[in-house]
PDB file of C-alpha atoms in Angstrom:
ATOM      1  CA  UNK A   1     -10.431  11.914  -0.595  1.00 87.00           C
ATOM      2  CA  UNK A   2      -9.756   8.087   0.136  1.00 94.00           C
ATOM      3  CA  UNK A   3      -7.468   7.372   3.320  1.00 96.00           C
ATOM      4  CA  UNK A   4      -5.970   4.907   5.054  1.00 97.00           C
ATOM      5  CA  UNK A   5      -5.304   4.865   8.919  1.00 97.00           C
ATOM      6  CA  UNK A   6      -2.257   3.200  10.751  1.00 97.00           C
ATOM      7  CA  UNK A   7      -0.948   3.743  14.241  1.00 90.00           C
ATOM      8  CA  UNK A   8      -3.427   6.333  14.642  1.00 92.00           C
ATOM      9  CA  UNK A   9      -2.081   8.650  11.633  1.00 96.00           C
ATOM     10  CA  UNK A  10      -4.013   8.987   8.436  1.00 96.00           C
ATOM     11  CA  UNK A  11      -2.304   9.023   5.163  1.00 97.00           C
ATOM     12  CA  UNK A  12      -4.734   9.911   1.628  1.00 96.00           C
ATOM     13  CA  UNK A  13      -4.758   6.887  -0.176  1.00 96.00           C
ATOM     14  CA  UNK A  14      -5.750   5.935  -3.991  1.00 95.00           C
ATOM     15  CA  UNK A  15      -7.620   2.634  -3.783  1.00 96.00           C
ATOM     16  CA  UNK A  16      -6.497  -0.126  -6.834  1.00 96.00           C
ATOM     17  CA  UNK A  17      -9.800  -2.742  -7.104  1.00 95.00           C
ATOM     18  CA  UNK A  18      -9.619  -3.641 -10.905  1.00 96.00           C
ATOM     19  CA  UNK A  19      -7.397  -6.108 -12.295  1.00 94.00           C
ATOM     20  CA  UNK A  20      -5.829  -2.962 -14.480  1.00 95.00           C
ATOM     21  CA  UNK A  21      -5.545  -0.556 -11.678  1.00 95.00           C
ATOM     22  CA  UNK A  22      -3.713  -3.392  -9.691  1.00 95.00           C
ATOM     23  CA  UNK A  23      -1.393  -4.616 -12.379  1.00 93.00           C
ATOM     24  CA  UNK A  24      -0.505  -0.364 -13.080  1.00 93.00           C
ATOM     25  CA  UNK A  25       0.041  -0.329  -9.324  1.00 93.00           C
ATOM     26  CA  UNK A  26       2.830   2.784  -8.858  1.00 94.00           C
ATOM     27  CA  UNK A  27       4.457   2.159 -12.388  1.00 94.00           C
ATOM     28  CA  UNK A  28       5.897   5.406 -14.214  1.00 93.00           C
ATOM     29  CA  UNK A  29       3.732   7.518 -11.249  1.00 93.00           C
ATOM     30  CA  UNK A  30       4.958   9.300  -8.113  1.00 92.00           C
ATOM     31  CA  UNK A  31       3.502  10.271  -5.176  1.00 91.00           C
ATOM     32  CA  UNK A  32       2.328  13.776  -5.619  1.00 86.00           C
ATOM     33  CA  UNK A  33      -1.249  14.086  -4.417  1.00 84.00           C
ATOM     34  CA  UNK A  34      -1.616  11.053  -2.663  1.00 87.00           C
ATOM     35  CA  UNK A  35       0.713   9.385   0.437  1.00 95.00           C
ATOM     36  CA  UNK A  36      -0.595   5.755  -0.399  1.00 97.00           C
ATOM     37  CA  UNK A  37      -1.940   3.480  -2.568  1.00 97.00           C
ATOM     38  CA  UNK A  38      -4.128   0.517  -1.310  1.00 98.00           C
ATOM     39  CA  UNK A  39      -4.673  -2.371  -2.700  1.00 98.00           C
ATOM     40  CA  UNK A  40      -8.249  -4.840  -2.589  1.00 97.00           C
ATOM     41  CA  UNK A  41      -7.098  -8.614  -2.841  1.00 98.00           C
ATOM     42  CA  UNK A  42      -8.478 -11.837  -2.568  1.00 97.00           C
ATOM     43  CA  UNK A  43      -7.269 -13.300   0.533  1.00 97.00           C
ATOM     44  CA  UNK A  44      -4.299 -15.565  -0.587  1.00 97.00           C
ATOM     45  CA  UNK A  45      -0.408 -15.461  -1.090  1.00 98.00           C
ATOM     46  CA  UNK A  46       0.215 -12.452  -3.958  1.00 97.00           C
ATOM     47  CA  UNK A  47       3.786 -11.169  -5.182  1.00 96.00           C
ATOM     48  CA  UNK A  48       4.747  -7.058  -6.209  1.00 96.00           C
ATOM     49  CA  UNK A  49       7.519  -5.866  -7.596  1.00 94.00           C
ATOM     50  CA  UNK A  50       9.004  -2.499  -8.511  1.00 95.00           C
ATOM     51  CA  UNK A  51       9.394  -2.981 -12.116  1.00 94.00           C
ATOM     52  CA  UNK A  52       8.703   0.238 -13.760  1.00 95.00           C
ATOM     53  CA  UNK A  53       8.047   1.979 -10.479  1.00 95.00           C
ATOM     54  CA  UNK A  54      10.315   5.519 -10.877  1.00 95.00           C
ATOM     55  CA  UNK A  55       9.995   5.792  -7.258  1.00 95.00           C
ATOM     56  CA  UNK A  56      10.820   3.870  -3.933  1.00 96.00           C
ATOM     57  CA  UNK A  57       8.478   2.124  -1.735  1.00 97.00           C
ATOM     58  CA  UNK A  58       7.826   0.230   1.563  1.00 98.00           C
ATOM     59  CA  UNK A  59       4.931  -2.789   0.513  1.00 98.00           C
ATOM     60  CA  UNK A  60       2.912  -3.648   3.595  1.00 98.00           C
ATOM     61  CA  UNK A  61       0.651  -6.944   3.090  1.00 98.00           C
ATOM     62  CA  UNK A  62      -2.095  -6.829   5.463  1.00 98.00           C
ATOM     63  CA  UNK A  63      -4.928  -9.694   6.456  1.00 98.00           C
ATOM     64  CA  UNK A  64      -8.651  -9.062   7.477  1.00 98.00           C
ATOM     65  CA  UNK A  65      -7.032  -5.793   9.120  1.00 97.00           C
ATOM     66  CA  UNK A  66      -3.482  -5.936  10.480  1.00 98.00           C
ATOM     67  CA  UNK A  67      -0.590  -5.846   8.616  1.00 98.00           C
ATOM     68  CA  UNK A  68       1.209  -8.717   8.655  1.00 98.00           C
ATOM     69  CA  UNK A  69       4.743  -8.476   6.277  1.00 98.00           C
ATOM     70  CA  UNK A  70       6.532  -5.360   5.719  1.00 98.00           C
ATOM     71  CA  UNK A  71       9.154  -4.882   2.997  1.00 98.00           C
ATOM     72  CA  UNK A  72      10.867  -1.402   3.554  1.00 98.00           C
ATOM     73  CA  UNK A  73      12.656   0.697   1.056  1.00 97.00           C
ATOM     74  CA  UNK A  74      12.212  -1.276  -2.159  1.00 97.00           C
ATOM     75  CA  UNK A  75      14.473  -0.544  -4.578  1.00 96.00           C
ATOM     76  CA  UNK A  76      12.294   1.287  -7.793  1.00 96.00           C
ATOM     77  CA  UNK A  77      12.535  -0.501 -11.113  1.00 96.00           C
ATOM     78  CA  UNK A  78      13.482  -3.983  -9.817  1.00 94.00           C
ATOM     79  CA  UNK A  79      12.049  -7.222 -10.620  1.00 91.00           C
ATOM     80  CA  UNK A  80      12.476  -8.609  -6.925  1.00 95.00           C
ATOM     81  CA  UNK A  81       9.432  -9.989  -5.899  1.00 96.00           C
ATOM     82  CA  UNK A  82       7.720  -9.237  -2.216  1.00 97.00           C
ATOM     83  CA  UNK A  83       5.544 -12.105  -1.663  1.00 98.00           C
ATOM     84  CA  UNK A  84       3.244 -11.996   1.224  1.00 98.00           C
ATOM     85  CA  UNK A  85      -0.429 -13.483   2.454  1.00 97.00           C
ATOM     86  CA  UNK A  86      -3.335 -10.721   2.387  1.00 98.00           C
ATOM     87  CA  UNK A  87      -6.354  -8.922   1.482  1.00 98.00           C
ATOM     88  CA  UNK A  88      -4.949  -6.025   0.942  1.00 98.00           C
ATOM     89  CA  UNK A  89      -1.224  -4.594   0.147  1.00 98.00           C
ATOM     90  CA  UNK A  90      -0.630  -0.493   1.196  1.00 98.00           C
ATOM     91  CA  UNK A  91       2.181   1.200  -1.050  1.00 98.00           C
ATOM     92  CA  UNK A  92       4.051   3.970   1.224  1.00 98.00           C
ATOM     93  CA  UNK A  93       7.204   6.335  -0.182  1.00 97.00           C
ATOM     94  CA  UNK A  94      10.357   4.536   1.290  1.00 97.00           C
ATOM     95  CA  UNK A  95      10.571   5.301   4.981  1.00 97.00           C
ATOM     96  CA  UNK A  96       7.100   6.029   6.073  1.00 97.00           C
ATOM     97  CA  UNK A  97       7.417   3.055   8.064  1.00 98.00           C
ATOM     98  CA  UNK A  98      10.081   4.053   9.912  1.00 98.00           C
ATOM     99  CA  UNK A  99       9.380   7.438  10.071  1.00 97.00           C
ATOM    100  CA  UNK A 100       6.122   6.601  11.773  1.00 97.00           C
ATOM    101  CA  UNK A 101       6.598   3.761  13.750  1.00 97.00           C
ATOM    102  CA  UNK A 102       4.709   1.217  11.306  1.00 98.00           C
ATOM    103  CA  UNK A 103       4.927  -2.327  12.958  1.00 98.00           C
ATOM    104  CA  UNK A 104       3.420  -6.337  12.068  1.00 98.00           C
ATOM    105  CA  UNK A 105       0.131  -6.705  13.840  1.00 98.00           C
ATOM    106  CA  UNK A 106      -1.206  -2.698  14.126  1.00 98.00           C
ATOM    107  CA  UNK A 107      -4.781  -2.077  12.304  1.00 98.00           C
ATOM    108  CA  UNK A 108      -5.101  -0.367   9.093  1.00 98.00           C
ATOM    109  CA  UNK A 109      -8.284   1.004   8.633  1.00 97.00           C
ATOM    110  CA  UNK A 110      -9.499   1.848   5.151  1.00 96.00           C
ATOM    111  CA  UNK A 111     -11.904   5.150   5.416  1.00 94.00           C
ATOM    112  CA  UNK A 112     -13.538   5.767   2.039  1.00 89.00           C
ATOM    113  CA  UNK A 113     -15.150   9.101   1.549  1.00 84.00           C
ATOM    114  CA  UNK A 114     -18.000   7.981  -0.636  1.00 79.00           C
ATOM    115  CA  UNK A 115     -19.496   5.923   2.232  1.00 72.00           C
ATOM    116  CA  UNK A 116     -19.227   8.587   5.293  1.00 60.00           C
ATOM    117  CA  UNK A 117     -21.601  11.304   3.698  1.00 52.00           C
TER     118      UNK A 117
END
């Protein structure tokens, strides 16, 4: 299994690459067997929304490493956009960020299992 690593806690992510896994995002899904979703960017401004996502979300934007926007608690189903510079955008259930302390500038570490065996 995929995971991410922030603040020193690991979370199993689900990593989006293709241009349809990124545009399905966390529409009509919930969180079940994974605590993350992580999305590979180009390195420029991008925009997410909620629109129909059945669950809610904090959208981190992160750049060659540390996270540098944080939108908590979006509201599912909305077509609000969260705009942000990056190279990658991590998908949490509402409140992770608070719950654990997430803050701008800590490392996120992607750790795939297919390239540690």
């Amino acid at each position: 299994m995929d995971k991410i690593i922030i603040n020193n806690l690991e979370y199993t992510t689900q990593i989006q690459q293709t241009n349809t896994e990124i545009a399905q995002g966390m529409q009509g899904r919930m969180w079940n067997n994974i605590q993350s979703m992580y999305f590979v960017l180009a390195p420029r401004m991008h925009s997410f929304h909620t629109q129909n996502c059945i669950t809610p979300m904090d959208i981190v934007f992160v750049n060659n490493g540390k996270i540098i926007k944080i939108y908590p608690n979006c509201v599912p189903n909305s077509r609000e956009s969260y705009v942000g510079f990056g190279d990658a955008v991590v998908e949490l259930p509402a409140n992770t960020v608070f719950k654990h302390k997430i803050i701008l500038g800590q490392t996120v570490t992607l750790w795939q299992e297919n390239q540690h065996h």
